[in-house]
Amino acid sequence: MISMKVTWNEIINSIRPYIPNIYDDFMKKYVERTGEITSLPSGITSIGDWAFYNCTNLALTALPEGLTSIGGNTFQGCTNLALTSLPSGITSIGDWA
């Protein structure tokens, strides 16, 4: 028997193409329940469409360095964002992100 250690992010990233909103829905519910959020966990490579739509308590000051893609409408209506720059590896930003 082979034993492997797999992280939560690896699991989410492996199923994301098949169930694209599972992580985004989880994050939105997390933000809604926990109050003001100023950072996201490292290891996130993409944020899907509408992920944080109208999350007014999302007060990010930075995005994780490994992030490469931001979906459309991701931060629309997030009135407390305080981002001053994007990670250098961003290759795709959706409309109205």
Short mmCIF file of N, CA, C and O in Angstrom, two decimals:
data_model
loop_
_atom_site.label_atom_id
_atom_site.label_comp_id
_atom_site.label_asym_id
_atom_site.label_seq_id
_atom_site.Cartn_x
_atom_site.Cartn_y
_atom_site.Cartn_z
N MET A 1 0.83 -1.18 0.00
CA MET A 1 0.00 0.00 0.00
C MET A 1 0.88 1.24 0.00
O MET A 1 1.84 1.34 0.75
N ILE A 2 0.54 2.19 -0.84
CA ILE A 2 1.26 3.45 -0.93
C ILE A 2 0.51 4.50 -0.15
O ILE A 2 -0.70 4.66 -0.28
N SER A 3 1.23 5.23 0.67
CA SER A 3 0.61 6.28 1.48
C SER A 3 0.99 7.63 0.88
O SER A 3 2.16 7.89 0.59
N MET A 4 -0.02 8.50 0.68
CA MET A 4 0.23 9.83 0.15
C MET A 4 -0.43 10.86 1.03
O MET A 4 -1.51 10.62 1.56
N LYS A 5 0.22 11.97 1.18
CA LYS A 5 -0.35 13.08 1.92
C LYS A 5 -0.85 14.11 0.91
O LYS A 5 -0.12 14.55 0.05
N VAL A 6 -2.12 14.46 0.98
CA VAL A 6 -2.73 15.39 0.04
C VAL A 6 -3.31 16.55 0.83
O VAL A 6 -3.98 16.36 1.84
N THR A 7 -3.06 17.75 0.34
CA THR A 7 -3.59 18.93 1.02
C THR A 7 -5.01 19.24 0.53
O THR A 7 -5.43 18.80 -0.54
N TRP A 8 -5.72 20.02 1.31
CA TRP A 8 -7.08 20.43 0.95
C TRP A 8 -7.07 21.18 -0.38
O TRP A 8 -7.91 20.98 -1.23
N ASN A 9 -6.10 22.08 -0.57
CA ASN A 9 -6.04 22.84 -1.81
C ASN A 9 -5.80 21.94 -3.02
O ASN A 9 -6.34 22.18 -4.09
N GLU A 10 -5.00 20.89 -2.87
CA GLU A 10 -4.78 19.96 -3.97
C GLU A 10 -6.07 19.23 -4.34
O GLU A 10 -6.35 19.03 -5.52
N ILE A 11 -6.85 18.87 -3.34
CA ILE A 11 -8.13 18.21 -3.61
C ILE A 11 -9.06 19.16 -4.34
O ILE A 11 -9.65 18.81 -5.36
N ILE A 12 -9.21 20.37 -3.82
CA ILE A 12 -10.10 21.35 -4.44
C ILE A 12 -9.65 21.65 -5.86
O ILE A 12 -10.47 21.67 -6.79
N ASN A 13 -8.37 21.87 -6.07
CA ASN A 13 -7.88 22.19 -7.41
C ASN A 13 -8.05 21.03 -8.38
O ASN A 13 -8.24 21.25 -9.58
N SER A 14 -8.03 19.79 -7.88
CA SER A 14 -8.20 18.65 -8.78
C SER A 14 -9.65 18.45 -9.21
O SER A 14 -9.92 17.99 -10.30
N ILE A 15 -10.62 18.82 -8.35
CA ILE A 15 -12.03 18.65 -8.73
C ILE A 15 -12.64 19.92 -9.29
O ILE A 15 -13.73 19.89 -9.85
N ARG A 16 -11.94 21.03 -9.17
CA ARG A 16 -12.48 22.32 -9.60
C ARG A 16 -12.97 22.34 -11.05
O ARG A 16 -14.01 22.90 -11.34
N PRO A 17 -12.26 21.73 -12.01
CA PRO A 17 -12.77 21.76 -13.38
C PRO A 17 -14.12 21.06 -13.54
O PRO A 17 -14.87 21.35 -14.45
N TYR A 18 -14.42 20.15 -12.64
CA TYR A 18 -15.67 19.39 -12.75
C TYR A 18 -16.80 20.00 -11.94
O TYR A 18 -17.96 19.86 -12.27
N ILE A 19 -16.46 20.66 -10.85
CA ILE A 19 -17.45 21.34 -10.01
C ILE A 19 -16.88 22.73 -9.72
O ILE A 19 -16.36 23.00 -8.66
N PRO A 20 -16.98 23.64 -10.68
CA PRO A 20 -16.24 24.90 -10.60
C PRO A 20 -16.58 25.81 -9.44
O PRO A 20 -15.77 26.62 -9.04
N ASN A 21 -17.74 25.73 -8.87
CA ASN A 21 -18.11 26.70 -7.83
C ASN A 21 -18.01 26.17 -6.40
O ASN A 21 -18.32 26.88 -5.47
N ILE A 22 -17.57 24.94 -6.20
CA ILE A 22 -17.57 24.38 -4.85
C ILE A 22 -16.69 25.19 -3.90
O ILE A 22 -17.09 25.52 -2.80
N TYR A 23 -15.49 25.54 -4.33
CA TYR A 23 -14.58 26.29 -3.46
C TYR A 23 -15.06 27.72 -3.28
O TYR A 23 -15.04 28.26 -2.18
N ASP A 24 -15.52 28.32 -4.36
CA ASP A 24 -16.00 29.69 -4.30
C ASP A 24 -17.20 29.81 -3.36
O ASP A 24 -17.29 30.74 -2.58
N ASP A 25 -18.14 28.88 -3.45
CA ASP A 25 -19.30 28.89 -2.56
C ASP A 25 -18.85 28.74 -1.11
O ASP A 25 -19.35 29.41 -0.22
N PHE A 26 -17.89 27.85 -0.88
CA PHE A 26 -17.36 27.66 0.47
C PHE A 26 -16.75 28.95 0.99
O PHE A 26 -17.01 29.37 2.11
N MET A 27 -15.92 29.61 0.15
CA MET A 27 -15.26 30.83 0.59
C MET A 27 -16.27 31.94 0.87
O MET A 27 -16.15 32.66 1.84
N LYS A 28 -17.29 32.06 0.02
CA LYS A 28 -18.28 33.11 0.23
C LYS A 28 -19.02 32.89 1.54
O LYS A 28 -19.21 33.81 2.32
N LYS A 29 -19.40 31.65 1.82
CA LYS A 29 -20.08 31.35 3.09
C LYS A 29 -19.15 31.60 4.27
O LYS A 29 -19.57 32.10 5.30
N TYR A 30 -17.86 31.28 4.11
CA TYR A 30 -16.88 31.52 5.16
C TYR A 30 -16.78 33.01 5.46
O TYR A 30 -16.80 33.43 6.61
N VAL A 31 -16.69 33.82 4.42
CA VAL A 31 -16.58 35.26 4.59
C VAL A 31 -17.83 35.81 5.28
O VAL A 31 -17.76 36.62 6.19
N GLU A 32 -19.00 35.35 4.84
CA GLU A 32 -20.25 35.84 5.41
C GLU A 32 -20.36 35.52 6.90
O GLU A 32 -20.91 36.28 7.67
N ARG A 33 -19.82 34.39 7.32
CA ARG A 33 -19.95 33.95 8.72
C ARG A 33 -18.88 34.49 9.64
O ARG A 33 -19.10 34.57 10.84
N THR A 34 -17.71 34.78 9.12
CA THR A 34 -16.59 35.11 10.00
C THR A 34 -16.32 36.59 10.15
O THR A 34 -15.44 36.98 10.90
N GLY A 35 -17.04 37.42 9.45
CA GLY A 35 -16.79 38.85 9.56
C GLY A 35 -15.73 39.31 8.59
O GLY A 35 -15.54 38.71 7.55
N GLU A 36 -15.03 40.36 8.92
CA GLU A 36 -14.06 40.96 8.01
C GLU A 36 -12.89 40.02 7.72
O GLU A 36 -12.29 39.47 8.63
N ILE A 37 -12.59 39.84 6.45
CA ILE A 37 -11.49 39.00 6.01
C ILE A 37 -10.46 39.89 5.33
O ILE A 37 -10.79 40.63 4.40
N THR A 38 -9.20 39.82 5.78
CA THR A 38 -8.16 40.66 5.21
C THR A 38 -7.13 39.88 4.39
O THR A 38 -6.26 40.48 3.78
N SER A 39 -7.22 38.54 4.37
CA SER A 39 -6.30 37.75 3.55
C SER A 39 -6.95 36.42 3.18
O SER A 39 -7.89 35.98 3.83
N LEU A 40 -6.42 35.81 2.13
CA LEU A 40 -6.87 34.49 1.70
C LEU A 40 -5.74 33.50 1.95
O LEU A 40 -4.57 33.88 1.95
N PRO A 41 -6.06 32.23 2.12
CA PRO A 41 -5.01 31.24 2.37
C PRO A 41 -4.06 31.09 1.18
O PRO A 41 -4.47 31.26 0.03
N SER A 42 -2.82 30.78 1.46
CA SER A 42 -1.86 30.53 0.37
C SER A 42 -2.24 29.22 -0.31
O SER A 42 -2.95 28.40 0.26
N GLY A 43 -1.79 29.05 -1.52
CA GLY A 43 -2.09 27.83 -2.26
C GLY A 43 -3.24 27.97 -3.23
O GLY A 43 -3.46 27.11 -4.07
N ILE A 44 -3.99 29.06 -3.14
CA ILE A 44 -5.09 29.27 -4.08
C ILE A 44 -4.49 29.71 -5.41
O ILE A 44 -3.69 30.63 -5.47
N THR A 45 -4.89 29.01 -6.48
CA THR A 45 -4.38 29.36 -7.81
C THR A 45 -5.40 30.09 -8.66
O THR A 45 -5.04 30.77 -9.61
N SER A 46 -6.68 29.95 -8.34
CA SER A 46 -7.69 30.67 -9.09
C SER A 46 -8.89 30.97 -8.21
O SER A 46 -9.16 30.25 -7.25
N ILE A 47 -9.57 32.04 -8.54
CA ILE A 47 -10.81 32.41 -7.86
C ILE A 47 -11.87 32.49 -8.94
O ILE A 47 -11.71 33.22 -9.92
N GLY A 48 -12.93 31.75 -8.81
CA GLY A 48 -13.95 31.64 -9.85
C GLY A 48 -14.89 32.82 -9.94
O GLY A 48 -14.91 33.71 -9.09
N ASP A 49 -15.68 32.79 -11.01
CA ASP A 49 -16.68 33.83 -11.26
C ASP A 49 -17.61 34.00 -10.06
O ASP A 49 -18.02 33.02 -9.45
N TRP A 50 -17.92 35.24 -9.73
CA TRP A 50 -18.88 35.61 -8.69
C TRP A 50 -18.48 35.13 -7.28
O TRP A 50 -19.30 35.14 -6.37
N ALA A 51 -17.25 34.72 -7.07
CA ALA A 51 -16.84 34.11 -5.80
C ALA A 51 -17.15 34.96 -4.57
O ALA A 51 -17.60 34.45 -3.56
N PHE A 52 -16.89 36.26 -4.64
CA PHE A 52 -17.10 37.12 -3.48
C PHE A 52 -18.08 38.25 -3.80
O PHE A 52 -18.06 39.30 -3.17
N TYR A 53 -18.93 38.04 -4.75
CA TYR A 53 -19.90 39.04 -5.19
C TYR A 53 -20.66 39.62 -3.99
O TYR A 53 -21.22 38.89 -3.18
N ASN A 54 -20.63 40.93 -3.84
CA ASN A 54 -21.33 41.66 -2.78
C ASN A 54 -20.93 41.27 -1.36
O ASN A 54 -21.71 41.45 -0.43
N CYS A 55 -19.73 40.76 -1.18
CA CYS A 55 -19.23 40.48 0.18
C CYS A 55 -18.63 41.77 0.73
O CYS A 55 -17.43 42.04 0.58
N THR A 56 -19.45 42.57 1.34
CA THR A 56 -19.00 43.87 1.81
C THR A 56 -18.04 43.78 2.99
O THR A 56 -17.37 44.77 3.31
N ASN A 57 -17.94 42.64 3.64
CA ASN A 57 -17.00 42.49 4.75
C ASN A 57 -15.67 41.89 4.29
O ASN A 57 -14.83 41.55 5.10
N LEU A 58 -15.47 41.77 2.98
CA LEU A 58 -14.20 41.30 2.44
C LEU A 58 -13.27 42.50 2.32
O LEU A 58 -13.51 43.41 1.53
N ALA A 59 -12.22 42.54 3.14
CA ALA A 59 -11.31 43.68 3.19
C ALA A 59 -9.89 43.24 2.89
O ALA A 59 -8.95 43.49 3.64
N LEU A 60 -9.72 42.57 1.75
CA LEU A 60 -8.40 42.05 1.39
C LEU A 60 -7.40 43.19 1.19
O LEU A 60 -7.72 44.21 0.59
N THR A 61 -6.20 42.97 1.69
CA THR A 61 -5.12 43.92 1.47
C THR A 61 -4.11 43.36 0.47
O THR A 61 -3.28 44.09 -0.06
N ALA A 62 -4.17 42.04 0.22
CA ALA A 62 -3.26 41.38 -0.73
C ALA A 62 -3.90 40.08 -1.20
O ALA A 62 -4.78 39.53 -0.51
N LEU A 63 -3.45 39.60 -2.34
CA LEU A 63 -3.88 38.31 -2.85
C LEU A 63 -2.70 37.34 -2.79
O LEU A 63 -1.55 37.77 -2.89
N PRO A 64 -2.95 36.03 -2.64
CA PRO A 64 -1.85 35.06 -2.54
C PRO A 64 -0.94 35.09 -3.78
O PRO A 64 -1.42 35.24 -4.90
N GLU A 65 0.35 34.94 -3.59
CA GLU A 65 1.33 35.00 -4.68
C GLU A 65 1.09 33.94 -5.75
O GLU A 65 1.37 34.18 -6.90
N GLY A 66 0.59 32.78 -5.44
CA GLY A 66 0.39 31.73 -6.42
C GLY A 66 -0.84 31.91 -7.30
O GLY A 66 -1.10 31.11 -8.19
N LEU A 67 -1.60 32.95 -7.06
CA LEU A 67 -2.84 33.18 -7.79
C LEU A 67 -2.54 33.52 -9.25
O LEU A 67 -1.72 34.38 -9.55
N THR A 68 -3.22 32.81 -10.18
CA THR A 68 -3.00 33.06 -11.61
C THR A 68 -4.25 33.53 -12.33
O THR A 68 -4.16 34.10 -13.41
N SER A 69 -5.43 33.29 -11.75
CA SER A 69 -6.67 33.60 -12.45
C SER A 69 -7.73 34.15 -11.50
O SER A 69 -7.96 33.61 -10.42
N ILE A 70 -8.37 35.23 -11.94
CA ILE A 70 -9.48 35.83 -11.19
C ILE A 70 -10.69 35.85 -12.13
O ILE A 70 -10.62 36.43 -13.21
N GLY A 71 -11.76 35.20 -11.73
CA GLY A 71 -12.95 35.09 -12.58
C GLY A 71 -13.73 36.38 -12.67
O GLY A 71 -13.49 37.35 -11.95
N GLY A 72 -14.69 36.39 -13.57
CA GLY A 72 -15.54 37.55 -13.78
C GLY A 72 -16.42 37.86 -12.58
O GLY A 72 -16.87 36.96 -11.88
N ASN A 73 -16.62 39.12 -12.31
CA ASN A 73 -17.48 39.60 -11.23
C ASN A 73 -17.04 39.15 -9.84
O ASN A 73 -17.80 39.23 -8.89
N THR A 74 -15.82 38.68 -9.73
CA THR A 74 -15.33 38.12 -8.47
C THR A 74 -15.45 39.07 -7.30
O THR A 74 -15.90 38.68 -6.24
N PHE A 75 -15.03 40.31 -7.47
CA PHE A 75 -15.04 41.27 -6.37
C PHE A 75 -16.07 42.38 -6.56
O PHE A 75 -16.03 43.38 -5.87
N GLN A 76 -17.00 42.19 -7.46
CA GLN A 76 -18.03 43.21 -7.71
C GLN A 76 -18.87 43.42 -6.46
O GLN A 76 -19.35 42.48 -5.84
N GLY A 77 -19.01 44.65 -6.05
CA GLY A 77 -19.78 44.98 -4.86
C GLY A 77 -19.04 44.82 -3.55
O GLY A 77 -19.60 45.02 -2.48
N CYS A 78 -17.76 44.48 -3.61
CA CYS A 78 -16.93 44.35 -2.40
C CYS A 78 -16.36 45.73 -2.07
O CYS A 78 -15.28 46.10 -2.52
N THR A 79 -17.09 46.47 -1.29
CA THR A 79 -16.79 47.88 -1.06
C THR A 79 -15.64 48.14 -0.08
O THR A 79 -15.20 49.27 0.06
N ASN A 80 -15.14 47.11 0.60
CA ASN A 80 -14.07 47.31 1.58
C ASN A 80 -12.71 46.78 1.13
O ASN A 80 -11.80 46.67 1.93
N LEU A 81 -12.55 46.47 -0.16
CA LEU A 81 -11.26 45.98 -0.64
C LEU A 81 -10.21 47.08 -0.51
O LEU A 81 -10.49 48.25 -0.75
N ALA A 82 -9.00 46.68 -0.16
CA ALA A 82 -7.90 47.64 -0.03
C ALA A 82 -6.67 47.12 -0.78
O ALA A 82 -5.54 47.29 -0.34
N LEU A 83 -6.89 46.49 -1.93
CA LEU A 83 -5.78 45.95 -2.72
C LEU A 83 -5.01 47.10 -3.38
O LEU A 83 -5.61 48.01 -3.94
N THR A 84 -3.69 47.02 -3.33
CA THR A 84 -2.87 48.03 -3.97
C THR A 84 -2.08 47.45 -5.14
O THR A 84 -1.51 48.20 -5.93
N SER A 85 -2.03 46.12 -5.24
CA SER A 85 -1.32 45.48 -6.35
C SER A 85 -1.85 44.06 -6.54
O SER A 85 -2.58 43.54 -5.69
N LEU A 86 -1.47 43.45 -7.66
CA LEU A 86 -1.84 42.07 -7.96
C LEU A 86 -0.59 41.21 -7.98
O LEU A 86 0.50 41.70 -8.27
N PRO A 87 -0.73 39.91 -7.69
CA PRO A 87 0.43 39.02 -7.77
C PRO A 87 1.02 39.01 -9.18
O PRO A 87 0.31 39.17 -10.17
N SER A 88 2.31 38.82 -9.29
CA SER A 88 3.00 38.87 -10.57
C SER A 88 2.60 37.75 -11.52
O SER A 88 2.75 37.88 -12.73
N GLY A 89 2.06 36.65 -11.00
CA GLY A 89 1.71 35.51 -11.84
C GLY A 89 0.31 35.53 -12.43
O GLY A 89 -0.09 34.58 -13.10
N ILE A 90 -0.42 36.62 -12.26
CA ILE A 90 -1.79 36.71 -12.79
C ILE A 90 -1.71 36.66 -14.32
O ILE A 90 -1.02 37.46 -14.94
N THR A 91 -2.47 35.71 -14.91
CA THR A 91 -2.50 35.60 -16.37
C THR A 91 -3.91 35.84 -16.93
O THR A 91 -4.07 36.02 -18.13
N SER A 92 -4.92 35.83 -16.06
CA SER A 92 -6.28 35.98 -16.53
C SER A 92 -7.14 36.71 -15.50
O SER A 92 -7.14 36.35 -14.32
N ILE A 93 -7.84 37.75 -15.96
CA ILE A 93 -8.77 38.48 -15.11
C ILE A 93 -10.07 38.61 -15.88
O ILE A 93 -10.09 39.16 -16.98
N GLY A 94 -11.16 38.10 -15.30
CA GLY A 94 -12.45 38.13 -15.97
C GLY A 94 -13.08 39.52 -15.98
O GLY A 94 -12.64 40.43 -15.27
N ASP A 95 -14.11 39.67 -16.79
CA ASP A 95 -14.83 40.94 -16.88
C ASP A 95 -15.42 41.32 -15.53
O ASP A 95 -15.91 40.46 -14.80
N TRP A 96 -15.38 42.59 -15.22
CA TRP A 96 -15.97 43.14 -14.01
C TRP A 96 -15.42 42.49 -12.74
O TRP A 96 -16.08 42.49 -11.71
N ALA A 97 -14.23 41.95 -12.81
CA ALA A 97 -13.64 41.29 -11.64
C ALA A 97 -13.46 42.26 -10.50
O ALA A 97 -13.64 41.94 -9.37
#
